[in-house]
PDB file of C-alpha atoms in Angstrom:
ATOM      1  CA  UNK A   5     -50.108 -57.906  -7.687  1.00  0.00           C
ATOM      2  CA  UNK A   6     -46.953 -58.143  -9.795  1.00  0.00           C
ATOM      3  CA  UNK A   7     -44.842 -57.228  -6.757  1.00  0.00           C
ATOM      4  CA  UNK A   8     -46.617 -59.750  -4.576  1.00  0.00           C
ATOM      5  CA  UNK A   9     -46.292 -62.560  -7.115  1.00  0.00           C
ATOM      6  CA  UNK A  10     -42.596 -61.846  -7.601  1.00  0.00           C
ATOM      7  CA  UNK A  11     -41.880 -62.011  -3.881  1.00  0.00           C
ATOM      8  CA  UNK A  12     -43.965 -65.153  -3.412  1.00  0.00           C
ATOM      9  CA  UNK A  13     -42.022 -66.809  -6.226  1.00  0.00           C
ATOM     10  CA  UNK A  14     -38.721 -65.929  -4.549  1.00  0.00           C
ATOM     11  CA  UNK A  15     -39.894 -67.107  -1.134  1.00  0.00           C
ATOM     12  CA  UNK A  16     -41.125 -70.361  -2.624  1.00  0.00           C
ATOM     13  CA  UNK A  17     -37.822 -70.971  -4.383  1.00  0.00           C
ATOM     14  CA  UNK A  18     -35.876 -70.321  -1.177  1.00  0.00           C
ATOM     15  CA  UNK A  19     -38.035 -72.504   1.038  1.00  0.00           C
ATOM     16  CA  UNK A  20     -38.495 -75.282  -1.483  1.00  0.00           C
ATOM     17  CA  UNK A  21     -34.906 -75.715  -2.509  1.00  0.00           C
ATOM     18  CA  UNK A  22     -32.007 -75.712  -0.077  1.00  0.00           C
ATOM     19  CA  UNK A  23     -29.293 -75.546  -2.724  1.00  0.00           C
ATOM     20  CA  UNK A  24     -30.361 -72.681  -5.009  1.00  0.00           C
ATOM     21  CA  UNK A  25     -32.387 -69.508  -5.227  1.00  0.00           C
ATOM     22  CA  UNK A  26     -33.509 -67.261  -8.068  1.00  0.00           C
ATOM     23  CA  UNK A  27     -32.894 -63.545  -8.528  1.00  0.00           C
ATOM     24  CA  UNK A  28     -35.596 -62.180 -10.822  1.00  0.00           C
ATOM     25  CA  UNK A  29     -35.012 -58.858 -12.583  1.00  0.00           C
ATOM     26  CA  UNK A  30     -37.204 -56.787 -14.881  1.00  0.00           C
ATOM     27  CA  UNK A  31     -34.910 -55.659 -17.687  1.00  0.00           C
ATOM     28  CA  UNK A  32     -35.323 -53.105 -20.456  1.00  0.00           C
ATOM     29  CA  UNK A  33     -32.576 -52.450 -23.005  1.00  0.00           C
ATOM     30  CA  UNK A  34     -31.962 -50.257 -26.045  1.00  0.00           C
ATOM     31  CA  UNK A  35     -29.231 -50.874 -28.600  1.00  0.00           C
ATOM     32  CA  UNK A  36     -27.959 -49.391 -31.859  1.00  0.00           C
ATOM     33  CA  UNK A  37     -25.205 -51.989 -32.096  1.00  0.00           C
ATOM     34  CA  UNK A  38     -25.367 -54.617 -34.806  1.00  0.00           C
ATOM     35  CA  UNK A  39     -22.324 -56.578 -33.669  1.00  0.00           C
ATOM     36  CA  UNK A  40     -19.470 -56.159 -31.219  1.00  0.00           C
ATOM     37  CA  UNK A  41     -16.080 -57.715 -31.887  1.00  0.00           C
ATOM     38  CA  UNK A  42     -14.967 -60.208 -29.228  1.00  0.00           C
ATOM     39  CA  UNK A  43     -12.692 -58.513 -26.743  1.00  0.00           C
ATOM     40  CA  UNK A  44     -13.923 -55.006 -27.533  1.00  0.00           C
ATOM     41  CA  UNK A  45     -12.501 -52.616 -24.950  1.00  0.00           C
ATOM     42  CA  UNK A  46     -14.090 -50.099 -22.590  1.00  0.00           C
ATOM     43  CA  UNK A  47     -13.309 -47.815 -19.697  1.00  0.00           C
ATOM     44  CA  UNK A  48     -15.536 -46.643 -16.868  1.00  0.00           C
ATOM     45  CA  UNK A  49     -16.788 -43.059 -16.746  1.00  0.00           C
ATOM     46  CA  UNK A  50     -17.597 -41.641 -13.316  1.00  0.00           C
ATOM     47  CA  UNK A  51     -20.007 -38.885 -12.384  1.00  0.00           C
ATOM     48  CA  UNK A  52     -18.780 -36.317  -9.848  1.00  0.00           C
ATOM     49  CA  UNK A  53     -21.028 -37.883  -7.200  1.00  0.00           C
ATOM     50  CA  UNK A  54     -19.457 -41.280  -7.896  1.00  0.00           C
ATOM     51  CA  UNK A  55     -15.951 -39.870  -7.547  1.00  0.00           C
ATOM     52  CA  UNK A  56     -16.763 -38.679  -4.040  1.00  0.00           C
ATOM     53  CA  UNK A  57     -16.510 -42.211  -2.635  1.00  0.00           C
ATOM     54  CA  UNK A  58     -14.011 -44.129  -4.749  1.00  0.00           C
ATOM     55  CA  UNK A  59     -13.939 -47.238  -2.572  1.00  0.00           C
ATOM     56  CA  UNK A  60     -17.657 -47.868  -3.040  1.00  0.00           C
ATOM     57  CA  UNK A  61     -17.544 -46.920  -6.713  1.00  0.00           C
ATOM     58  CA  UNK A  62     -14.666 -49.280  -7.401  1.00  0.00           C
ATOM     59  CA  UNK A  63     -16.553 -52.086  -5.694  1.00  0.00           C
ATOM     60  CA  UNK A  64     -19.579 -51.349  -7.851  1.00  0.00           C
ATOM     61  CA  UNK A  65     -17.437 -51.248 -10.985  1.00  0.00           C
ATOM     62  CA  UNK A  66     -15.989 -54.654 -10.099  1.00  0.00           C
ATOM     63  CA  UNK A  67     -19.534 -56.044 -10.085  1.00  0.00           C
ATOM     64  CA  UNK A  68     -20.310 -54.489 -13.459  1.00  0.00           C
ATOM     65  CA  UNK A  69     -16.953 -55.515 -14.931  1.00  0.00           C
ATOM     66  CA  UNK A  70     -17.657 -59.176 -14.229  1.00  0.00           C
ATOM     67  CA  UNK A  71     -20.952 -58.916 -16.112  1.00  0.00           C
ATOM     68  CA  UNK A  72     -19.370 -56.989 -18.997  1.00  0.00           C
ATOM     69  CA  UNK A  73     -16.648 -59.630 -19.300  1.00  0.00           C
ATOM     70  CA  UNK A  74     -19.301 -62.335 -19.643  1.00  0.00           C
ATOM     71  CA  UNK A  75     -20.645 -60.650 -22.794  1.00  0.00           C
ATOM     72  CA  UNK A  76     -17.166 -60.292 -24.312  1.00  0.00           C
ATOM     73  CA  UNK A  77     -16.155 -56.770 -23.297  1.00  0.00           C
ATOM     74  CA  UNK A  78     -12.689 -56.138 -21.905  1.00  0.00           C
ATOM     75  CA  UNK A  79     -11.658 -53.267 -19.656  1.00  0.00           C
ATOM     76  CA  UNK A  80      -8.797 -51.241 -21.103  1.00  0.00           C
ATOM     77  CA  UNK A  81      -8.423 -47.749 -19.675  1.00  0.00           C
ATOM     78  CA  UNK A  82      -5.580 -46.917 -22.085  1.00  0.00           C
ATOM     79  CA  UNK A  83      -7.249 -47.838 -25.397  1.00  0.00           C
ATOM     80  CA  UNK A  84     -11.011 -48.078 -24.939  1.00  0.00           C
ATOM     81  CA  UNK A  85     -13.516 -48.348 -27.761  1.00  0.00           C
ATOM     82  CA  UNK A  86     -16.432 -47.599 -25.444  1.00  0.00           C
ATOM     83  CA  UNK A  87     -17.069 -45.780 -22.200  1.00  0.00           C
ATOM     84  CA  UNK A  88     -19.321 -47.393 -19.600  1.00  0.00           C
ATOM     85  CA  UNK A  89     -21.328 -45.318 -17.146  1.00  0.00           C
ATOM     86  CA  UNK A  90     -22.938 -47.450 -14.473  1.00  0.00           C
ATOM     87  CA  UNK A  91     -25.314 -46.856 -11.608  1.00  0.00           C
ATOM     88  CA  UNK A  92     -26.848 -48.802  -8.741  1.00  0.00           C
ATOM     89  CA  UNK A  93     -29.568 -47.695  -6.362  1.00  0.00           C
ATOM     90  CA  UNK A  94     -31.357 -49.319  -3.466  1.00  0.00           C
ATOM     91  CA  UNK A  95     -34.389 -48.004  -1.608  1.00  0.00           C
ATOM     92  CA  UNK A  96     -35.484 -49.475   1.708  1.00  0.00           C
ATOM     93  CA  UNK A  97     -39.160 -49.376   2.539  1.00  0.00           C
ATOM     94  CA  UNK A  98     -42.053 -51.197   4.100  1.00  0.00           C
ATOM     95  CA  UNK A  99     -43.258 -54.574   2.898  1.00  0.00           C
ATOM     96  CA  UNK A 100     -46.440 -54.454   0.776  1.00  0.00           C
ATOM     97  CA  UNK A 101     -47.869 -57.071   3.176  1.00  0.00           C
ATOM     98  CA  UNK A 102     -47.350 -54.963   6.289  1.00  0.00           C
ATOM     99  CA  UNK A 103     -50.514 -53.978   8.148  1.00  0.00           C
ATOM    100  CA  UNK A 104     -51.180 -50.351   7.061  1.00  0.00           C
ATOM    101  CA  UNK A 105     -53.079 -49.569  10.282  1.00  0.00           C
ATOM    102  CA  UNK A 106     -49.952 -50.100  12.356  1.00  0.00           C
ATOM    103  CA  UNK A 107     -48.124 -47.140  10.843  1.00  0.00           C
ATOM    104  CA  UNK A 108     -50.051 -43.946  11.598  1.00  0.00           C
ATOM    105  CA  UNK A 109     -51.788 -43.646   8.249  1.00  0.00           C
ATOM    106  CA  UNK A 110     -54.856 -44.873   6.379  1.00  0.00           C
ATOM    107  CA  UNK A 111     -53.097 -45.672   3.106  1.00  0.00           C
ATOM    108  CA  UNK A 112     -50.431 -48.127   4.188  1.00  0.00           C
ATOM    109  CA  UNK A 113     -47.219 -49.053   2.359  1.00  0.00           C
ATOM    110  CA  UNK A 114     -45.323 -46.652   4.547  1.00  0.00           C
ATOM    111  CA  UNK A 115     -47.296 -43.456   3.947  1.00  0.00           C
ATOM    112  CA  UNK A 116     -48.007 -43.190   7.652  1.00  0.00           C
ATOM    113  CA  UNK A 117     -44.717 -44.601   8.903  1.00  0.00           C
ATOM    114  CA  UNK A 118     -42.766 -41.899  10.779  1.00  0.00           C
ATOM    115  CA  UNK A 119     -39.701 -40.834   8.796  1.00  0.00           C
ATOM    116  CA  UNK A 120     -40.346 -43.285   5.971  1.00  0.00           C
ATOM    117  CA  UNK A 121     -39.833 -42.282   2.358  1.00  0.00           C
ATOM    118  CA  UNK A 122     -39.272 -44.134  -0.897  1.00  0.00           C
ATOM    119  CA  UNK A 123     -35.903 -42.470  -1.285  1.00  0.00           C
ATOM    120  CA  UNK A 124     -32.715 -43.389  -3.052  1.00  0.00           C
ATOM    121  CA  UNK A 125     -29.798 -43.095  -0.711  1.00  0.00           C
ATOM    122  CA  UNK A 126     -26.085 -43.615  -0.317  1.00  0.00           C
ATOM    123  CA  UNK A 127     -24.950 -41.517  -3.292  1.00  0.00           C
ATOM    124  CA  UNK A 128     -26.133 -44.058  -5.824  1.00  0.00           C
ATOM    125  CA  UNK A 129     -24.871 -46.978  -3.762  1.00  0.00           C
ATOM    126  CA  UNK A 130     -26.423 -49.162  -1.136  1.00  0.00           C
ATOM    127  CA  UNK A 131     -26.223 -48.568   2.577  1.00  0.00           C
ATOM    128  CA  UNK A 132     -28.305 -47.845   5.638  1.00  0.00           C
ATOM    129  CA  UNK A 133     -31.046 -45.245   5.226  1.00  0.00           C
ATOM    130  CA  UNK A 134     -31.804 -42.668   7.888  1.00  0.00           C
ATOM    131  CA  UNK A 135     -35.009 -44.483   8.864  1.00  0.00           C
ATOM    132  CA  UNK A 136     -35.545 -48.202   8.539  1.00  0.00           C
ATOM    133  CA  UNK A 137     -38.929 -49.928   8.525  1.00  0.00           C
ATOM    134  CA  UNK A 138     -39.660 -52.475  11.253  1.00  0.00           C
ATOM    135  CA  UNK A 139     -37.346 -55.472  11.025  1.00  0.00           C
ATOM    136  CA  UNK A 140     -40.261 -57.835  10.497  1.00  0.00           C
ATOM    137  CA  UNK A 141     -41.510 -55.930   7.440  1.00  0.00           C
ATOM    138  CA  UNK A 142     -38.573 -54.761   5.300  1.00  0.00           C
ATOM    139  CA  UNK A 143     -38.745 -54.306   1.530  1.00  0.00           C
ATOM    140  CA  UNK A 144     -35.899 -53.406  -0.823  1.00  0.00           C
ATOM    141  CA  UNK A 145     -36.223 -51.939  -4.303  1.00  0.00           C
ATOM    142  CA  UNK A 146     -33.082 -52.120  -6.429  1.00  0.00           C
ATOM    143  CA  UNK A 147     -32.075 -50.823  -9.838  1.00  0.00           C
ATOM    144  CA  UNK A 148     -28.854 -51.023 -11.838  1.00  0.00           C
ATOM    145  CA  UNK A 149     -28.031 -49.320 -15.122  1.00  0.00           C
ATOM    146  CA  UNK A 150     -25.339 -49.431 -17.789  1.00  0.00           C
ATOM    147  CA  UNK A 151     -24.850 -46.870 -20.555  1.00  0.00           C
ATOM    148  CA  UNK A 152     -22.245 -47.541 -23.245  1.00  0.00           C
ATOM    149  CA  UNK A 153     -20.956 -44.725 -25.463  1.00  0.00           C
ATOM    150  CA  UNK A 154     -18.788 -44.959 -28.539  1.00  0.00           C
ATOM    151  CA  UNK A 155     -15.533 -43.209 -27.625  1.00  0.00           C
ATOM    152  CA  UNK A 156     -15.019 -41.799 -31.104  1.00  0.00           C
ATOM    153  CA  UNK A 157     -18.433 -40.187 -31.453  1.00  0.00           C
ATOM    154  CA  UNK A 158     -19.548 -39.954 -27.791  1.00  0.00           C
ATOM    155  CA  UNK A 159     -22.845 -41.434 -28.996  1.00  0.00           C
ATOM    156  CA  UNK A 160     -24.844 -43.724 -26.724  1.00  0.00           C
ATOM    157  CA  UNK A 161     -24.906 -47.136 -28.379  1.00  0.00           C
ATOM    158  CA  UNK A 162     -26.341 -49.278 -25.583  1.00  0.00           C
ATOM    159  CA  UNK A 163     -28.543 -48.513 -22.611  1.00  0.00           C
ATOM    160  CA  UNK A 164     -29.993 -51.020 -20.182  1.00  0.00           C
ATOM    161  CA  UNK A 165     -31.642 -51.119 -16.768  1.00  0.00           C
ATOM    162  CA  UNK A 166     -32.624 -53.928 -14.416  1.00  0.00           C
ATOM    163  CA  UNK A 167     -35.010 -53.718 -11.456  1.00  0.00           C
ATOM    164  CA  UNK A 168     -35.495 -56.127  -8.563  1.00  0.00           C
ATOM    165  CA  UNK A 169     -37.413 -55.995  -5.315  1.00  0.00           C
ATOM    166  CA  UNK A 170     -37.897 -58.223  -2.323  1.00  0.00           C
ATOM    167  CA  UNK A 171     -37.527 -58.687   1.438  1.00  0.00           C
ATOM    168  CA  UNK A 172     -33.852 -59.706   1.582  1.00  0.00           C
ATOM    169  CA  UNK A 173     -31.114 -57.278   2.637  1.00  0.00           C
ATOM    170  CA  UNK A 174     -28.363 -58.875   0.536  1.00  0.00           C
ATOM    171  CA  UNK A 175     -27.665 -56.185  -2.055  1.00  0.00           C
ATOM    172  CA  UNK A 176     -23.973 -57.088  -2.258  1.00  0.00           C
ATOM    173  CA  UNK A 177     -25.061 -60.474  -3.635  1.00  0.00           C
ATOM    174  CA  UNK A 178     -28.030 -59.333  -5.720  1.00  0.00           C
ATOM    175  CA  UNK A 179     -26.522 -56.315  -7.508  1.00  0.00           C
ATOM    176  CA  UNK A 180     -23.839 -58.313  -9.422  1.00  0.00           C
ATOM    177  CA  UNK A 181     -26.563 -60.673 -10.655  1.00  0.00           C
ATOM    178  CA  UNK A 182     -28.680 -57.719 -11.739  1.00  0.00           C
ATOM    179  CA  UNK A 183     -25.807 -56.347 -13.834  1.00  0.00           C
ATOM    180  CA  UNK A 184     -25.596 -59.750 -15.496  1.00  0.00           C
ATOM    181  CA  UNK A 185     -29.342 -59.742 -16.113  1.00  0.00           C
ATOM    182  CA  UNK A 186     -29.173 -56.224 -17.550  1.00  0.00           C
ATOM    183  CA  UNK A 187     -26.739 -57.420 -20.219  1.00  0.00           C
ATOM    184  CA  UNK A 188     -28.689 -60.490 -21.261  1.00  0.00           C
ATOM    185  CA  UNK A 189     -28.948 -60.542 -25.046  1.00  0.00           C
ATOM    186  CA  UNK A 190     -26.114 -58.039 -25.593  1.00  0.00           C
ATOM    187  CA  UNK A 191     -25.602 -56.514 -28.132  1.00  0.00           C
ATOM    188  CA  UNK A 192     -29.014 -57.373 -29.649  1.00  0.00           C
ATOM    189  CA  UNK A 193     -31.497 -57.585 -26.765  1.00  0.00           C
ATOM    190  CA  UNK A 194     -35.178 -58.343 -27.352  1.00  0.00           C
ATOM    191  CA  UNK A 195     -37.519 -55.327 -27.457  1.00  0.00           C
ATOM    192  CA  UNK A 196     -39.645 -54.310 -24.503  1.00  0.00           C
ATOM    193  CA  UNK A 197     -39.380 -55.151 -20.836  1.00  0.00           C
ATOM    194  CA  UNK A 198     -38.629 -58.761 -19.978  1.00  0.00           C
ATOM    195  CA  UNK A 199     -38.149 -60.890 -16.892  1.00  0.00           C
ATOM    196  CA  UNK A 200     -34.679 -62.377 -16.450  1.00  0.00           C
ATOM    197  CA  UNK A 201     -34.234 -65.096 -13.833  1.00  0.00           C
ATOM    198  CA  UNK A 202     -30.738 -66.106 -12.715  1.00  0.00           C
ATOM    199  CA  UNK A 203     -30.241 -68.969 -10.304  1.00  0.00           C
ATOM    200  CA  UNK A 204     -27.630 -68.815  -7.547  1.00  0.00           C
ATOM    201  CA  UNK A 205     -26.523 -71.215  -4.882  1.00  0.00           C
ATOM    202  CA  UNK A 206     -28.362 -70.739  -1.580  1.00  0.00           C
ATOM    203  CA  UNK A 207     -25.034 -70.178   0.165  1.00  0.00           C
ATOM    204  CA  UNK A 208     -24.687 -66.828  -1.617  1.00  0.00           C
ATOM    205  CA  UNK A 209     -27.839 -65.485   0.036  1.00  0.00           C
ATOM    206  CA  UNK A 210     -25.998 -65.006   3.318  1.00  0.00           C
TER     207      UNK A 210
END
């Protein structure tokens, strides 16, 4: 029901307003930081799998860097105070409203769809999966993460994740907004999971 309500809210905002739309993310953050000095510096840390495709990783880091800058952090690879490890994943699946009896199985939501799986793909990035659901019934589940470590102690001082799902194949637009949502409240985020809504112009949906 939560998934259905979220998608209905997004559809309503898109159809009811021609000039803006809302990206809603479920965010959960953990912090041991009391304060962070304005302009505190960081560098990106890359996993071996992320180093395998530098072009995609650099594009992803550009998205995260824009969000980090908005909360007062400055990239400085030469003299960083923190390291930032980031991730982004997208899974393509079948819409929760798709007719389950059309896809070879009694349970629906893709269990009977040939070749379908709720898999992460693209080496932590977003791209075309091996098997796509029917064009009329797509569903995309997205997640971004940021982990900050103190360079001096290598201790994790901030961890945050944001999740979003919906029928629109516009991850290049949605992922930057999710990074921004993931950092809401930095460095002292509220406890527990929360919904973060960020409004964009409708032109950015394309």
